[in-house]
XYZ file of C-alpha atoms in Angstrom:
608
model
C 100.531 175.677 191.851
C 100.961 172.778 189.900
C 99.713 169.255 190.333
C 100.085 166.330 187.929
C 99.140 163.387 190.180
C 95.873 161.594 189.463
C 93.028 162.869 191.555
C 89.321 162.644 192.131
C 87.637 165.252 190.282
C 86.484 168.253 192.291
C 82.711 169.217 191.689
C 81.048 172.522 192.213
C 77.174 173.026 191.588
C 77.008 175.194 188.557
C 75.496 178.624 188.978
C 72.440 179.497 186.618
C 73.031 181.120 183.233
C 71.641 184.686 183.472
C 71.991 187.325 180.716
C 69.979 190.306 180.248
C 70.510 190.271 176.549
C 68.805 186.716 176.298
C 69.734 183.979 173.973
C 70.689 183.794 170.252
C 71.059 180.759 167.870
C 68.155 178.925 169.631
C 65.184 179.931 167.466
C 63.963 182.353 170.292
C 63.825 179.669 172.782
C 65.276 180.309 176.366
C 67.361 178.061 178.373
C 68.068 177.166 182.070
C 70.749 174.662 183.253
C 68.046 172.267 184.180
C 66.976 172.098 180.375
C 70.446 170.922 179.632
C 70.606 168.134 182.308
C 72.194 165.063 181.059
C 74.393 166.729 178.569
C 77.863 167.742 178.744
C 77.976 171.537 178.752
C 81.109 173.652 177.824
C 80.549 177.256 178.746
C 82.708 179.617 176.478
C 83.087 182.831 178.131
C 84.137 185.310 175.373
C 83.889 188.843 173.918
C 84.185 189.515 170.333
C 87.056 192.093 170.411
C 89.374 189.371 171.717
C 91.607 187.525 169.113
C 92.293 184.509 171.712
C 88.515 184.299 171.971
C 88.248 183.883 168.241
C 91.250 181.262 168.182
C 88.910 179.252 170.764
C 85.661 179.560 168.740
C 87.846 177.921 165.759
C 89.224 175.360 168.359
C 85.784 174.326 169.500
C 84.598 173.432 166.102
C 86.131 169.979 165.967
C 84.744 169.138 169.453
C 81.344 170.302 168.725
C 81.268 167.947 165.475
C 82.669 164.897 167.054
C 80.363 165.071 170.275
C 77.297 166.762 168.976
C 74.886 164.331 170.455
C 76.400 164.593 174.130
C 78.210 167.960 174.107
C 76.354 171.515 174.294
C 78.627 174.335 173.731
C 77.160 177.590 175.258
C 78.765 180.858 174.365
C 78.400 183.313 177.147
C 79.121 186.807 175.730
C 80.948 188.962 178.376
C 81.781 192.440 176.911
C 84.981 194.530 177.521
C 84.084 197.508 175.661
C 81.067 199.719 175.891
C 80.102 198.643 172.197
C 80.130 195.121 172.771
C 77.294 195.567 175.432
C 74.829 196.292 172.586
C 72.518 193.460 171.815
C 72.876 194.222 168.173
C 76.479 194.162 168.002
C 76.650 190.757 169.590
C 74.109 189.389 167.127
C 76.302 190.672 164.355
C 79.393 188.981 165.918
C 77.801 185.764 166.407
C 77.121 185.659 162.486
C 80.487 187.500 161.664
C 82.333 184.735 163.393
C 80.497 181.712 162.186
C 79.370 180.711 165.969
C 77.297 177.497 165.398
C 76.051 176.990 168.970
C 73.768 178.994 171.413
C 75.082 182.208 172.834
C 73.770 183.852 176.097
C 74.303 187.688 175.777
C 75.331 188.731 179.470
C 75.943 192.576 178.829
C 76.079 193.206 182.652
C 78.542 190.281 183.468
C 76.124 188.674 185.696
C 76.988 184.963 184.876
C 80.738 185.848 184.349
C 80.555 187.130 188.086
C 78.736 184.049 189.276
C 81.437 181.764 187.691
C 84.129 184.080 189.018
C 85.700 184.277 185.640
C 88.763 186.779 185.372
C 89.839 186.453 182.000
C 88.753 186.273 178.104
C 88.550 183.556 177.091
C 87.959 181.090 179.830
C 86.178 177.588 179.337
C 84.055 175.892 182.098
C 82.862 172.168 181.815
C 79.755 171.225 183.397
C 78.926 167.495 183.824
C 75.565 166.024 182.988
C 74.461 166.198 186.677
C 74.899 170.119 186.795
C 78.395 170.280 188.563
C 81.392 172.151 187.284
C 84.334 169.934 186.825
C 87.040 172.005 185.072
C 88.065 175.427 184.276
C 90.528 176.715 181.802
C 91.788 180.120 181.040
C 93.100 181.059 177.671
C 93.336 179.111 174.481
C 94.711 175.746 173.719
C 92.880 173.548 176.118
C 90.571 171.796 173.906
C 92.791 168.777 173.898
C 92.314 168.508 177.565
C 88.627 168.924 177.279
C 88.339 166.487 174.521
C 89.951 163.831 176.964
C 87.547 165.027 179.889
C 84.589 164.654 177.583
C 85.508 161.135 176.957
C 85.748 160.307 180.554
C 82.446 162.013 181.446
C 80.539 160.199 178.648
C 81.749 156.872 179.774
C 81.024 157.900 183.331
C 77.605 159.014 182.986
C 76.695 156.390 180.355
C 77.330 153.967 183.039
C 75.408 155.934 185.714
C 72.616 156.344 183.340
C 72.580 160.159 183.762
C 74.033 160.938 180.269
C 71.397 161.905 177.721
C 72.039 161.883 173.942
C 70.300 163.836 171.224
C 70.133 166.891 169.106
C 71.359 170.163 170.900
C 69.412 173.636 171.226
C 71.207 175.123 168.327
C 68.957 176.730 165.698
C 70.899 178.583 162.708
C 69.752 182.033 161.781
C 68.420 182.763 158.353
C 71.031 183.747 155.983
C 70.755 187.359 154.613
C 71.132 188.309 150.899
C 73.476 191.152 150.820
C 76.437 191.497 148.087
C 79.061 191.713 150.831
C 78.841 190.159 154.368
C 80.913 191.650 157.228
C 83.642 192.806 154.681
C 86.950 193.596 156.586
C 89.416 195.651 154.288
C 89.470 197.218 150.937
C 92.200 198.063 148.360
C 92.058 200.388 145.406
C 93.360 198.626 142.269
C 95.406 200.258 139.515
C 92.396 200.129 137.259
C 90.087 202.143 139.632
C 88.076 199.130 140.949
C 87.905 198.105 144.527
C 89.128 194.667 145.923
C 87.350 193.654 149.375
C 87.777 190.898 151.664
C 84.298 189.487 152.175
C 85.260 187.998 155.336
C 82.334 185.846 156.646
C 81.833 184.645 153.020
C 85.770 183.363 152.956
C 85.948 185.288 149.455
C 87.790 188.261 147.810
C 85.332 190.314 145.653
C 86.183 192.982 143.224
C 83.678 195.762 142.760
C 83.305 198.199 140.002
C 84.235 201.921 140.493
C 80.843 202.617 141.942
C 82.072 200.669 144.988
C 78.715 198.509 144.606
C 78.573 196.502 141.321
C 80.315 192.938 141.593
C 82.993 192.355 138.747
C 84.018 188.968 140.063
C 84.316 186.929 143.199
C 87.405 184.832 143.999
C 87.355 181.938 146.453
C 85.056 178.980 146.591
C 83.018 180.826 149.400
C 83.547 178.002 151.887
C 85.958 177.823 154.839
C 89.088 176.087 153.493
C 92.922 176.148 152.562
C 93.331 175.365 149.088
C 95.344 177.164 146.305
C 94.023 177.300 142.555
C 91.958 179.253 140.258
C 89.357 181.659 141.449
C 86.683 179.117 142.110
C 88.825 176.329 143.236
C 90.700 178.427 145.885
C 89.578 178.784 149.352
C 90.154 181.167 152.310
C 89.092 181.307 156.010
C 87.941 184.666 157.031
C 90.434 186.694 155.109
C 91.232 190.328 156.030
C 93.906 192.607 155.094
C 95.072 193.282 151.384
C 98.074 195.136 150.035
C 99.402 195.643 146.393
C 102.703 194.361 145.852
C 105.259 196.618 144.310
C 105.024 194.701 140.729
C 101.448 196.113 140.546
C 99.899 192.900 139.240
C 99.393 190.858 142.431
C 97.849 191.522 145.699
C 99.150 189.990 149.237
C 96.094 188.738 151.477
C 96.005 188.039 155.123
C 94.419 184.957 155.398
C 93.509 185.174 158.952
C 91.982 182.081 160.171
C 94.246 179.985 157.944
C 97.167 181.659 159.763
C 98.707 182.125 156.271
C 99.508 184.883 153.790
C 98.230 184.247 150.040
C 99.049 185.762 146.893
C 96.411 186.718 144.319
C 97.498 187.109 140.619
C 95.066 190.106 139.536
C 95.058 188.977 135.933
C 94.293 185.232 136.389
C 92.595 185.195 139.808
C 95.131 182.578 140.465
C 95.721 182.071 144.405
C 98.926 180.736 145.868
C 100.268 180.511 149.478
C 103.194 182.645 150.323
C 103.648 182.249 153.926
C 102.353 180.009 156.763
C 101.563 176.395 157.059
C 97.810 176.566 158.253
C 98.954 175.750 161.676
C 98.793 178.431 164.577
C 102.079 179.729 166.079
C 102.566 178.756 169.688
C 105.112 179.724 172.158
C 108.475 178.051 171.457
C 107.620 177.673 167.633
C 110.330 179.286 165.294
C 110.025 182.943 164.644
C 111.972 183.084 161.400
C 112.896 181.261 158.374
C 111.573 179.981 155.070
C 108.030 181.460 154.859
C 106.292 178.319 153.882
C 107.722 176.485 156.912
C 106.819 178.946 159.595
C 103.404 178.942 161.622
C 101.799 182.388 161.834
C 98.989 183.469 163.971
C 95.977 185.352 162.890
C 97.503 187.980 160.484
C 94.898 190.633 160.471
C 96.549 193.269 157.942
C 99.637 193.883 155.612
C 101.279 196.802 154.237
C 104.527 197.278 152.171
C 106.867 199.518 154.266
C 110.572 199.645 152.933
C 111.495 196.613 151.113
C 109.309 194.407 153.397
C 105.721 193.504 153.516
C 104.741 194.258 157.283
C 102.096 191.869 159.047
C 99.833 192.858 161.705
C 100.208 189.592 163.534
C 97.006 189.967 165.892
C 97.057 186.619 167.284
C 100.629 187.048 169.185
C 100.505 190.915 169.693
C 103.415 191.370 167.217
C 104.522 192.894 163.766
C 106.134 190.237 161.553
C 107.710 190.968 158.123
C 107.692 189.001 154.923
C 110.699 189.457 152.463
C 109.540 188.900 148.953
C 113.095 188.765 147.558
C 114.186 185.749 149.930
C 110.698 184.407 150.731
C 111.218 184.472 154.547
C 109.362 185.726 157.502
C 110.559 187.269 160.762
C 109.340 189.167 163.953
C 109.693 192.992 163.066
C 108.520 194.331 166.388
C 106.996 193.103 169.655
C 107.467 190.586 172.550
C 104.018 188.725 172.505
C 103.063 190.449 175.820
C 100.082 192.243 175.500
C 100.037 195.767 176.421
C 101.203 199.213 175.410
C 104.939 199.924 175.638
C 107.007 202.008 173.273
C 110.602 201.535 172.291
C 112.818 199.518 170.184
C 110.968 197.011 168.303
C 112.350 193.998 170.083
C 111.095 195.512 173.506
C 107.640 197.112 172.354
C 104.421 195.598 173.625
C 101.205 195.552 171.253
C 97.766 194.479 171.857
C 96.137 193.171 168.793
C 97.485 195.040 166.072
C 94.616 194.844 163.353
C 95.300 197.673 160.739
C 98.505 199.011 158.925
C 99.210 202.023 156.558
C 102.558 202.839 155.272
C 103.986 206.287 154.304
C 107.729 207.087 153.342
C 108.902 207.504 156.915
C 106.237 205.708 158.955
C 104.202 202.614 159.456
C 100.977 203.354 161.130
C 99.116 200.855 163.057
C 95.628 200.416 164.767
C 96.438 198.614 168.161
C 92.941 197.586 168.734
C 92.972 196.231 172.343
C 94.681 199.510 173.577
C 92.569 201.631 171.526
C 95.683 203.215 170.242
C 96.933 204.723 167.066
C 100.849 203.742 166.924
C 103.654 204.117 164.480
C 107.086 202.347 163.638
C 109.872 204.668 162.276
C 112.495 203.435 159.849
C 114.685 202.308 162.575
C 112.402 200.118 163.955
C 111.265 201.919 166.961
C 107.757 202.029 168.173
C 105.844 205.215 169.141
C 102.055 205.915 170.434
C 100.241 208.775 168.874
C 96.988 208.303 170.538
C 96.083 205.919 173.318
C 96.458 205.105 177.177
C 96.418 201.229 177.630
C 94.405 198.271 177.737
C 91.506 199.323 179.825
C 91.024 203.216 178.631
C 88.796 203.851 175.804
C 85.993 206.234 174.584
C 85.268 209.053 172.056
C 87.171 212.333 172.769
C 88.750 214.674 170.294
C 91.569 217.273 171.027
C 95.226 216.977 172.091
C 96.491 213.482 171.096
C 97.654 212.970 175.033
C 94.012 213.416 175.941
C 92.077 211.905 173.025
C 90.325 208.377 173.254
C 89.279 205.841 170.597
C 87.375 202.720 170.982
C 88.973 199.372 169.509
C 90.109 200.890 166.096
C 90.681 198.174 163.416
C 91.973 200.214 160.291
C 94.250 203.209 159.519
C 94.690 205.202 156.218
C 97.172 207.672 155.234
C 95.793 210.872 153.796
C 97.191 213.084 151.197
C 97.980 215.939 153.673
C 100.230 213.790 155.904
C 97.578 213.087 158.284
C 95.988 209.674 159.072
C 92.341 208.458 159.200
C 91.463 205.978 161.774
C 88.415 203.553 161.414
C 87.521 203.990 164.931
C 85.282 200.819 164.879
C 83.649 200.478 168.048
C 82.605 204.242 168.241
C 81.269 203.890 164.629
C 83.488 206.750 163.547
C 86.143 207.868 161.129
C 88.755 209.917 162.949
C 91.816 211.842 162.116
C 95.157 212.485 163.633
C 97.361 215.167 162.470
C 101.205 214.808 163.357
C 101.786 218.281 162.575
C 99.358 219.832 165.367
C 98.997 216.794 167.535
C 95.289 216.953 167.275
C 92.580 214.209 167.073
C 89.301 215.006 165.287
C 86.274 213.248 163.905
C 85.647 213.034 160.060
C 82.292 211.226 160.187
C 80.184 209.497 162.484
C 76.897 207.236 162.026
C 79.217 204.490 160.439
C 78.571 201.061 161.548
C 81.653 199.253 162.634
C 84.149 200.863 160.089
C 87.084 198.558 159.775
C 89.165 200.159 156.920
C 89.199 202.875 154.286
C 90.700 203.919 151.144
C 91.398 207.354 149.419
C 90.059 207.740 146.029
C 90.494 211.540 144.723
C 88.840 213.876 147.236
C 86.706 211.072 148.493
C 87.344 208.497 151.271
C 85.619 205.104 150.825
C 84.897 203.430 154.179
C 84.264 199.773 154.847
C 81.323 199.624 156.893
C 81.605 196.311 158.022
C 78.359 195.784 159.907
C 76.299 197.421 157.125
C 77.800 195.082 154.667
C 78.865 197.817 152.193
C 81.503 200.321 151.191
C 80.309 203.964 151.697
C 81.753 206.882 149.917
C 82.542 210.138 151.867
C 83.855 213.488 150.770
C 86.805 214.372 152.859
C 85.992 217.394 154.804
C 88.090 220.512 155.026
C 86.778 220.904 158.492
C 86.340 217.937 160.957
C 83.371 217.523 163.117
C 83.909 218.049 166.832
C 82.510 215.495 169.290
C 81.939 216.168 172.944
C 84.377 213.957 174.782
C 83.353 210.593 176.393
C 85.648 208.407 178.320
C 85.194 204.915 179.424
C 86.871 202.233 181.388
C 86.297 198.375 181.126
C 83.062 197.488 182.863
C 84.638 194.692 184.998
C 84.320 194.933 188.770
C 87.654 195.620 190.529
C 88.977 192.722 192.568
C 89.369 193.977 196.236
C 92.863 192.987 197.573
C 94.572 193.953 200.845
C 97.327 196.665 200.874
C 100.392 195.097 201.412
C 101.522 191.481 200.825
C 98.959 189.293 198.697
C 99.740 185.738 197.609
C 99.202 185.236 193.747
C 98.590 181.805 192.771
C 98.159 180.541 189.121
C 96.551 177.342 189.214
C 97.505 174.668 187.055
C 96.732 170.941 187.037
C 97.928 169.045 184.080
C 95.140 167.406 182.071
C 94.480 163.762 182.618
C 97.079 161.553 181.235
C 99.739 164.331 181.047
C 102.534 165.750 183.169
C 104.473 168.902 183.152
C 107.251 168.807 180.517
C 110.675 169.286 182.307
C 112.838 167.655 179.698
C 114.522 171.031 178.725
C 114.199 172.916 182.027
C 111.322 174.536 183.698
C 108.121 174.180 182.091
C 106.321 177.240 183.657
C 106.758 180.796 183.592
C 105.125 183.664 185.220
C 105.340 187.374 184.206
C 103.822 190.024 186.379
C 103.815 193.896 185.985
C 101.033 196.628 186.871
C 99.456 199.857 185.506
C 100.607 202.208 187.131
C 103.964 200.496 187.302
C 104.366 201.989 191.022
C 101.296 199.997 192.162
C 103.431 197.020 192.875
C 106.543 197.436 195.476
C 107.347 193.746 195.131
C 106.746 190.771 192.831
C 106.864 192.187 189.200
C 109.156 190.419 186.543
C 109.421 187.048 185.393
C 110.143 183.735 186.941
C 109.333 180.132 186.822
C 107.203 179.599 189.834
C 103.562 179.973 189.261
C 103.012 181.157 192.731
C 104.351 184.578 194.049
C 103.967 187.094 196.893
C 103.070 190.471 195.808
C 103.203 193.714 197.580
C 100.805 196.584 196.738
C 101.591 200.178 197.597
C 99.109 201.032 200.340
C 99.424 204.704 199.195
C 97.447 203.943 196.012
C 93.896 203.052 195.633
C 93.443 201.169 192.468
C 95.208 199.949 189.375
C 95.453 196.894 187.017
C 97.567 193.679 187.523
C 99.004 192.198 184.375
C 99.864 188.740 184.737
C 101.059 186.254 181.880
C 101.508 182.705 182.585
C 102.584 179.620 180.630
C 102.732 175.947 181.309
C 103.685 173.008 178.897
C 102.608 169.405 179.455
C 103.290 166.131 177.538
C 101.340 162.935 177.445
C 102.483 160.904 180.258
C 103.182 157.467 178.612
C 106.682 156.128 178.761
C 106.189 153.678 175.832
C 105.605 156.624 173.452
C 109.033 157.982 172.142
C 107.727 161.191 170.961
C 104.761 162.178 173.279
C 102.400 164.834 172.190
C 103.021 168.237 174.098
C 100.853 171.125 174.597
C 101.317 174.808 175.591
C 98.928 176.507 177.963
C 99.160 180.249 178.182
C 96.967 183.143 179.156
C 97.232 186.871 179.839
C 95.244 188.471 182.506
C 94.467 192.104 183.323
C 93.028 192.235 186.612
C 91.513 195.503 187.934
C 92.217 195.755 191.641
C 91.248 198.129 194.344
C 93.222 198.089 197.552
C 90.791 197.742 200.568
C 91.414 197.228 204.104
C 90.004 193.669 204.693
C 90.293 192.846 200.884
C 91.762 189.426 199.988
C 95.324 188.381 200.875
C 95.202 185.593 198.096
C 94.612 186.092 194.412
C 93.918 182.818 192.577
C 93.984 182.807 188.714
C 93.039 179.375 187.179
C 94.972 178.646 184.252
C 93.864 175.239 184.009
C 91.881 172.887 186.624
C 90.007 173.741 189.833
C 91.138 176.092 192.717
C 90.386 173.800 195.699
C 91.806 176.479 198.345
């Protein structure tokens, strides 16, 4: 459903903000919507596992700064994984990702349900009188919200209903630890460790004891600058890989959407790939590395004659060729899910950890809670994992074993691999020879990577802000199986035909971009595939009739929508254009009397 004509804004009374976990970043003050009356409120429904949510956090920073006396951003943390419902984990995530606005911890999804949210991330705008005036799913919408904020400021200033002043944000006290939420680690040729000190935007070299600081590299503030160890700056760096020359390290500078090179001898930092801008649909996917946009590179590994990149932001693997200084897509379609096969057809979901052996590139595919691998011919295989909504802690045969949002993978000397099973607080092991999954260690706090040092394995305990040395056990620990599915309540739909409407209204002052053909795209699939009798596949219409198999009782509907809009000013020769995109995974239950229409809001308000 599209509509670009000017219209009077629909207004719906905003439901109250409720969250059993309470408020963070407010100095222990509790808030209601009445307390925020007179301010423009932007609710950001997010969960800390979600890369798109992290993108939105960064998009919102400029809006918060520019309109700090009129706009209050409230993060509503709405968990997908069991671990994300733990209050302490939310506290950690708020600091880890530099969230500088109040956050409501909603572990039971109470506010999520009240606002009928169906996707992470979703932004909801509430006017100074307490009415919902806009909703946007996905990332890339802040330009539209910026325009709307300007209109609301003028409208409510004139009405006398706008209240300016300081917001409710109260920063937490900083903690004096050597590392702060470290991401990845690398064993250097001299026996020291290089660690990405992610939240402090630095690289830290530690001595062989994995504790004593040898040197820090980077200014320690968010930035994107090359130079010496004090002048260079990073933005939440993550993955590290030693280049073949042994004298330099390639760094996944995640929030700068770039690859950097560290000269180990001098500490000099240069940029190898990326422009500092985030890749969007329609952007080039290959070419000179410094001219191509990237999207949240999370880890790097040398496999064959290429540096492989876990491009978490677009659910793909890319490659960097040091010889030609070019980048290209190595595998993945940008669709989010778990699909094996030739690299060009495979689906990933936020690949976040890489490890190379002679004949396999192992990867931790975090959002599918999966361990996967790429063979030398570029085909993608799954060793452990079932899909986007199944996770847990279960050992045993790989086709029955479960992980929970793993972020790291490490090749072990015996040919098996260790998995940093992040949200299970465990180190797991997969043995390709036996097809068995076991547990090497528990009671680790959000492990995100590990490196082998002789007979030991050194684990990055990200939420304990340290490296932890463990002896590799000859026999693994056995853990009683626990299985989970995402906590979201299923949407009850009628068996048979259901109308799917993706609601998109071009932001004020924009229109759909039809200069080069259709400006919208809708891709639909399901788990299990037999759930849909009709309506799967890709087309350009944002509305579609689906037919569900009445013989099945439940499943997940996967919907990916895209719309492009441009500034509607005929006097401007090259109008600014924006891509709006979101992927939904909607759990559905077939029920007599269930809904025969399923609306998903990409941008605007559903008025049917």
